[in-house]
């Protein structure tokens, strides 16, 4: 389970902090469209697809971490999306890896 809710220390043991990140980079064609201000809605779908793919990969990585490290859940989950520069976006995740007592 991955949740933004805090954990109850009476029933859950905090094991570790989890930090994961993923960088999304678009094609040169889309970057040039942004720089030349000829950005059209049809080009926006490329960015949407890239970000969706990044979230899917990040989610898969987090589920693998839960399984491999023997955790029951990740609490206080927080995703952050940061534009780095034209065509590049950083998607990061932090959370508390926990086990039930």
Short mmCIF file of N, CA and C in Angstrom, two decimals:
data_model
loop_
_atom_site.label_atom_id
_atom_site.label_comp_id
_atom_site.label_asym_id
_atom_site.label_seq_id
_atom_site.Cartn_x
_atom_site.Cartn_y
_atom_site.Cartn_z
N UNK A 1 0.84 -1.17 0.00
CA UNK A 1 0.00 0.00 0.00
C UNK A 1 0.89 1.24 0.00
N UNK A 2 0.52 2.20 -0.81
CA UNK A 2 1.19 3.49 -0.84
C UNK A 2 0.13 4.54 -0.54
N UNK A 3 0.34 5.30 0.53
CA UNK A 3 -0.67 6.27 0.95
C UNK A 3 -0.02 7.56 1.42
N UNK A 4 -0.74 8.67 1.27
CA UNK A 4 -0.23 9.96 1.76
C UNK A 4 -0.52 10.13 3.24
N UNK A 5 -1.31 9.24 3.81
CA UNK A 5 -1.68 9.35 5.23
C UNK A 5 -0.49 9.03 6.14
N UNK A 6 -0.45 9.64 7.32
CA UNK A 6 0.60 9.32 8.29
C UNK A 6 0.34 7.95 8.92
N UNK A 7 1.40 7.35 9.46
CA UNK A 7 1.25 6.05 10.10
C UNK A 7 1.04 6.21 11.60
N UNK A 8 0.47 5.19 12.21
CA UNK A 8 0.23 5.17 13.66
C UNK A 8 1.39 4.43 14.32
N UNK A 9 2.24 5.12 15.08
CA UNK A 9 3.40 4.48 15.71
C UNK A 9 3.03 3.34 16.66
N UNK A 10 1.79 3.31 17.13
CA UNK A 10 1.36 2.24 18.03
C UNK A 10 1.19 0.91 17.30
N UNK A 11 0.88 0.97 16.01
CA UNK A 11 0.63 -0.26 15.26
C UNK A 11 1.62 -0.52 14.13
N UNK A 12 2.43 0.48 13.81
CA UNK A 12 3.33 0.38 12.67
C UNK A 12 4.74 0.78 13.08
N UNK A 13 5.73 0.03 12.60
CA UNK A 13 7.14 0.31 12.87
C UNK A 13 7.76 1.00 11.66
N UNK A 14 8.34 2.18 11.89
CA UNK A 14 9.03 2.90 10.80
C UNK A 14 10.36 2.20 10.56
N UNK A 15 10.63 1.84 9.30
CA UNK A 15 11.84 1.12 8.95
C UNK A 15 12.85 2.02 8.24
N UNK A 16 12.38 2.79 7.27
CA UNK A 16 13.30 3.61 6.48
C UNK A 16 12.56 4.70 5.72
N UNK A 17 13.31 5.71 5.32
CA UNK A 17 12.81 6.74 4.40
C UNK A 17 13.11 6.25 2.98
N UNK A 18 12.19 6.49 2.09
CA UNK A 18 12.37 6.06 0.70
C UNK A 18 12.39 7.29 -0.19
N UNK A 19 13.42 7.38 -1.03
CA UNK A 19 13.56 8.46 -2.00
C UNK A 19 13.77 7.84 -3.37
N UNK A 20 12.96 8.18 -4.32
CA UNK A 20 13.11 7.70 -5.69
C UNK A 20 12.86 8.88 -6.62
N UNK A 21 13.48 8.86 -7.79
CA UNK A 21 13.25 9.94 -8.75
C UNK A 21 13.31 9.40 -10.17
N UNK A 22 12.74 10.17 -11.08
CA UNK A 22 12.69 9.80 -12.49
C UNK A 22 12.73 11.09 -13.29
N UNK A 23 13.57 11.13 -14.31
CA UNK A 23 13.67 12.31 -15.16
C UNK A 23 13.00 12.02 -16.50
N UNK A 24 12.10 12.90 -16.88
CA UNK A 24 11.38 12.79 -18.15
C UNK A 24 12.03 13.75 -19.13
N UNK A 25 12.34 13.27 -20.32
CA UNK A 25 12.92 14.12 -21.35
C UNK A 25 12.15 13.91 -22.65
N UNK A 26 11.78 14.99 -23.29
CA UNK A 26 10.98 14.91 -24.52
C UNK A 26 11.87 14.87 -25.75
N UNK A 27 11.22 14.83 -26.89
CA UNK A 27 11.95 14.80 -28.16
C UNK A 27 12.45 16.20 -28.54
N UNK A 28 13.42 16.24 -29.41
CA UNK A 28 13.96 17.52 -29.88
C UNK A 28 12.88 18.31 -30.62
N UNK A 29 12.02 17.61 -31.36
CA UNK A 29 10.95 18.30 -32.10
C UNK A 29 10.02 19.06 -31.14
N UNK A 30 9.66 18.43 -30.04
CA UNK A 30 8.79 19.11 -29.06
C UNK A 30 9.53 20.25 -28.38
N UNK A 31 10.81 20.04 -28.07
CA UNK A 31 11.60 21.11 -27.45
C UNK A 31 11.69 22.33 -28.37
N UNK A 32 11.92 22.09 -29.64
CA UNK A 32 12.01 23.20 -30.59
C UNK A 32 10.66 23.92 -30.72
N UNK A 33 9.57 23.18 -30.66
CA UNK A 33 8.24 23.79 -30.72
C UNK A 33 8.03 24.73 -29.53
N UNK A 34 8.52 24.32 -28.36
CA UNK A 34 8.41 25.16 -27.17
C UNK A 34 9.29 26.40 -27.33
N UNK A 35 10.53 26.20 -27.75
CA UNK A 35 11.46 27.32 -27.89
C UNK A 35 11.01 28.32 -28.95
N UNK A 36 10.43 27.82 -30.03
CA UNK A 36 9.98 28.70 -31.12
C UNK A 36 8.55 29.19 -30.92
N UNK A 37 7.97 28.83 -29.79
CA UNK A 37 6.61 29.24 -29.43
C UNK A 37 5.58 28.81 -30.47
N UNK A 38 5.85 27.68 -31.10
CA UNK A 38 4.88 27.13 -32.05
C UNK A 38 4.24 25.88 -31.44
N UNK A 39 4.18 25.87 -30.12
CA UNK A 39 3.67 24.72 -29.39
C UNK A 39 2.17 24.57 -29.63
N UNK A 40 1.77 23.44 -30.14
CA UNK A 40 0.37 23.18 -30.43
C UNK A 40 -0.14 22.10 -29.49
N UNK A 41 -1.43 22.04 -29.34
CA UNK A 41 -2.03 21.05 -28.43
C UNK A 41 -1.66 19.63 -28.83
N UNK A 42 -1.45 19.39 -30.12
CA UNK A 42 -1.09 18.04 -30.57
C UNK A 42 0.27 17.62 -30.01
N UNK A 43 1.15 18.58 -29.81
CA UNK A 43 2.47 18.28 -29.24
C UNK A 43 2.40 18.04 -27.73
N UNK A 44 1.38 18.59 -27.10
CA UNK A 44 1.22 18.43 -25.66
C UNK A 44 1.04 16.97 -25.28
N UNK A 45 0.44 16.19 -26.15
CA UNK A 45 0.20 14.77 -25.86
C UNK A 45 1.50 14.02 -25.64
N UNK A 46 2.59 14.43 -26.29
CA UNK A 46 3.87 13.77 -26.07
C UNK A 46 4.32 13.95 -24.62
N UNK A 47 4.21 15.16 -24.09
CA UNK A 47 4.59 15.42 -22.70
C UNK A 47 3.69 14.64 -21.74
N UNK A 48 2.39 14.63 -22.03
CA UNK A 48 1.46 13.89 -21.18
C UNK A 48 1.81 12.41 -21.15
N UNK A 49 2.11 11.84 -22.31
CA UNK A 49 2.48 10.43 -22.39
C UNK A 49 3.77 10.15 -21.62
N UNK A 50 4.74 11.05 -21.75
CA UNK A 50 6.02 10.87 -21.04
C UNK A 50 5.84 10.92 -19.53
N UNK A 51 5.05 11.87 -19.06
CA UNK A 51 4.82 11.99 -17.61
C UNK A 51 4.03 10.79 -17.10
N UNK A 52 3.02 10.36 -17.84
CA UNK A 52 2.25 9.17 -17.44
C UNK A 52 3.16 7.95 -17.36
N UNK A 53 4.03 7.79 -18.34
CA UNK A 53 4.98 6.67 -18.34
C UNK A 53 5.91 6.76 -17.13
N UNK A 54 6.37 7.96 -16.82
CA UNK A 54 7.27 8.13 -15.67
C UNK A 54 6.58 7.76 -14.37
N UNK A 55 5.33 8.19 -14.18
CA UNK A 55 4.60 7.83 -12.96
C UNK A 55 4.38 6.32 -12.87
N UNK A 56 4.09 5.69 -14.01
CA UNK A 56 3.89 4.24 -14.03
C UNK A 56 5.18 3.52 -13.65
N UNK A 57 6.31 3.95 -14.20
CA UNK A 57 7.61 3.33 -13.87
C UNK A 57 7.97 3.56 -12.40
N UNK A 58 7.73 4.76 -11.91
CA UNK A 58 8.02 5.07 -10.51
C UNK A 58 7.16 4.23 -9.58
N UNK A 59 5.89 4.10 -9.91
CA UNK A 59 4.97 3.28 -9.11
C UNK A 59 5.42 1.81 -9.09
N UNK A 60 5.85 1.29 -10.23
CA UNK A 60 6.35 -0.09 -10.30
C UNK A 60 7.59 -0.26 -9.44
N UNK A 61 8.48 0.72 -9.50
CA UNK A 61 9.71 0.68 -8.69
C UNK A 61 9.38 0.69 -7.20
N UNK A 62 8.41 1.49 -6.80
CA UNK A 62 8.02 1.56 -5.39
C UNK A 62 7.40 0.25 -4.92
N UNK A 63 6.57 -0.36 -5.75
CA UNK A 63 5.97 -1.66 -5.39
C UNK A 63 7.04 -2.73 -5.26
N UNK A 64 8.06 -2.67 -6.11
CA UNK A 64 9.18 -3.60 -6.02
C UNK A 64 9.96 -3.39 -4.72
N UNK A 65 10.17 -2.14 -4.34
CA UNK A 65 10.85 -1.82 -3.08
C UNK A 65 10.08 -2.40 -1.90
N UNK A 66 8.76 -2.23 -1.90
CA UNK A 66 7.93 -2.77 -0.82
C UNK A 66 8.12 -4.28 -0.72
N UNK A 67 8.08 -4.96 -1.86
CA UNK A 67 8.20 -6.42 -1.86
C UNK A 67 9.60 -6.89 -1.45
N UNK A 68 10.63 -6.33 -2.06
CA UNK A 68 12.00 -6.78 -1.81
C UNK A 68 12.46 -6.49 -0.39
N UNK A 69 12.08 -5.36 0.15
CA UNK A 69 12.53 -4.98 1.50
C UNK A 69 11.60 -5.48 2.60
N UNK A 70 10.56 -6.20 2.23
CA UNK A 70 9.65 -6.77 3.22
C UNK A 70 8.82 -5.75 3.96
N UNK A 71 8.46 -4.67 3.30
CA UNK A 71 7.65 -3.63 3.93
C UNK A 71 6.17 -3.95 3.74
N UNK A 72 5.35 -3.43 4.60
CA UNK A 72 3.90 -3.59 4.46
C UNK A 72 3.27 -2.40 3.75
N UNK A 73 3.89 -1.24 3.87
CA UNK A 73 3.30 -0.04 3.25
C UNK A 73 4.33 1.09 3.22
N UNK A 74 4.00 2.09 2.41
CA UNK A 74 4.74 3.35 2.41
C UNK A 74 3.74 4.43 2.80
N UNK A 75 4.00 5.08 3.92
CA UNK A 75 3.14 6.15 4.44
C UNK A 75 3.77 7.50 4.14
N UNK A 76 2.99 8.57 4.31
CA UNK A 76 3.45 9.94 4.07
C UNK A 76 4.02 10.10 2.66
N UNK A 77 3.41 9.41 1.70
CA UNK A 77 3.89 9.45 0.32
C UNK A 77 3.68 10.84 -0.28
N UNK A 78 4.70 11.29 -0.99
CA UNK A 78 4.61 12.61 -1.63
C UNK A 78 5.34 12.58 -2.97
N UNK A 79 4.62 12.93 -4.00
CA UNK A 79 5.21 13.06 -5.33
C UNK A 79 5.44 14.54 -5.60
N UNK A 80 6.58 14.87 -6.22
CA UNK A 80 6.89 16.25 -6.58
C UNK A 80 7.27 16.28 -8.05
N UNK A 81 6.70 17.21 -8.79
CA UNK A 81 7.02 17.39 -10.20
C UNK A 81 7.71 18.73 -10.35
N UNK A 82 8.94 18.71 -10.89
CA UNK A 82 9.74 19.92 -11.03
C UNK A 82 10.23 20.07 -12.46
N UNK A 83 9.83 21.14 -13.16
CA UNK A 83 10.39 21.37 -14.49
C UNK A 83 11.86 21.79 -14.33
N UNK A 84 12.75 21.13 -15.03
CA UNK A 84 14.17 21.46 -14.94
C UNK A 84 14.54 22.50 -15.99
N UNK A 85 14.17 22.25 -17.22
CA UNK A 85 14.35 23.19 -18.32
C UNK A 85 13.45 22.69 -19.45
N UNK A 86 13.44 23.37 -20.55
CA UNK A 86 12.54 23.00 -21.65
C UNK A 86 12.71 21.54 -22.03
N UNK A 87 11.64 20.78 -21.89
CA UNK A 87 11.67 19.38 -22.29
C UNK A 87 12.13 18.40 -21.25
N UNK A 88 12.50 18.85 -20.06
CA UNK A 88 12.95 17.93 -19.00
C UNK A 88 12.19 18.21 -17.71
N UNK A 89 11.68 17.14 -17.13
CA UNK A 89 10.89 17.23 -15.90
C UNK A 89 11.41 16.20 -14.91
N UNK A 90 11.60 16.61 -13.66
CA UNK A 90 12.01 15.70 -12.59
C UNK A 90 10.77 15.31 -11.80
N UNK A 91 10.53 14.01 -11.67
CA UNK A 91 9.44 13.51 -10.84
C UNK A 91 10.10 12.76 -9.69
N UNK A 92 9.87 13.23 -8.47
CA UNK A 92 10.50 12.60 -7.31
C UNK A 92 9.44 12.12 -6.32
N UNK A 93 9.84 11.16 -5.52
CA UNK A 93 8.95 10.55 -4.54
C UNK A 93 9.68 10.43 -3.21
N UNK A 94 8.99 10.73 -2.12
CA UNK A 94 9.50 10.46 -0.78
C UNK A 94 8.39 9.80 0.03
N UNK A 95 8.78 8.98 0.98
CA UNK A 95 7.80 8.33 1.84
C UNK A 95 8.48 7.54 2.94
N UNK A 96 7.69 7.09 3.91
CA UNK A 96 8.18 6.30 5.04
C UNK A 96 7.85 4.83 4.81
N UNK A 97 8.89 4.02 4.67
CA UNK A 97 8.70 2.58 4.54
C UNK A 97 8.43 1.98 5.92
N UNK A 98 7.32 1.24 6.07
CA UNK A 98 6.91 0.74 7.39
C UNK A 98 6.49 -0.73 7.34
N UNK A 99 6.58 -1.35 8.51
CA UNK A 99 6.08 -2.72 8.71
C UNK A 99 5.07 -2.69 9.85
N UNK A 100 4.07 -3.55 9.75
CA UNK A 100 3.12 -3.69 10.86
C UNK A 100 3.80 -4.36 12.04
N UNK A 101 3.45 -3.95 13.26
CA UNK A 101 4.04 -4.54 14.47
C UNK A 101 3.40 -5.87 14.76
#
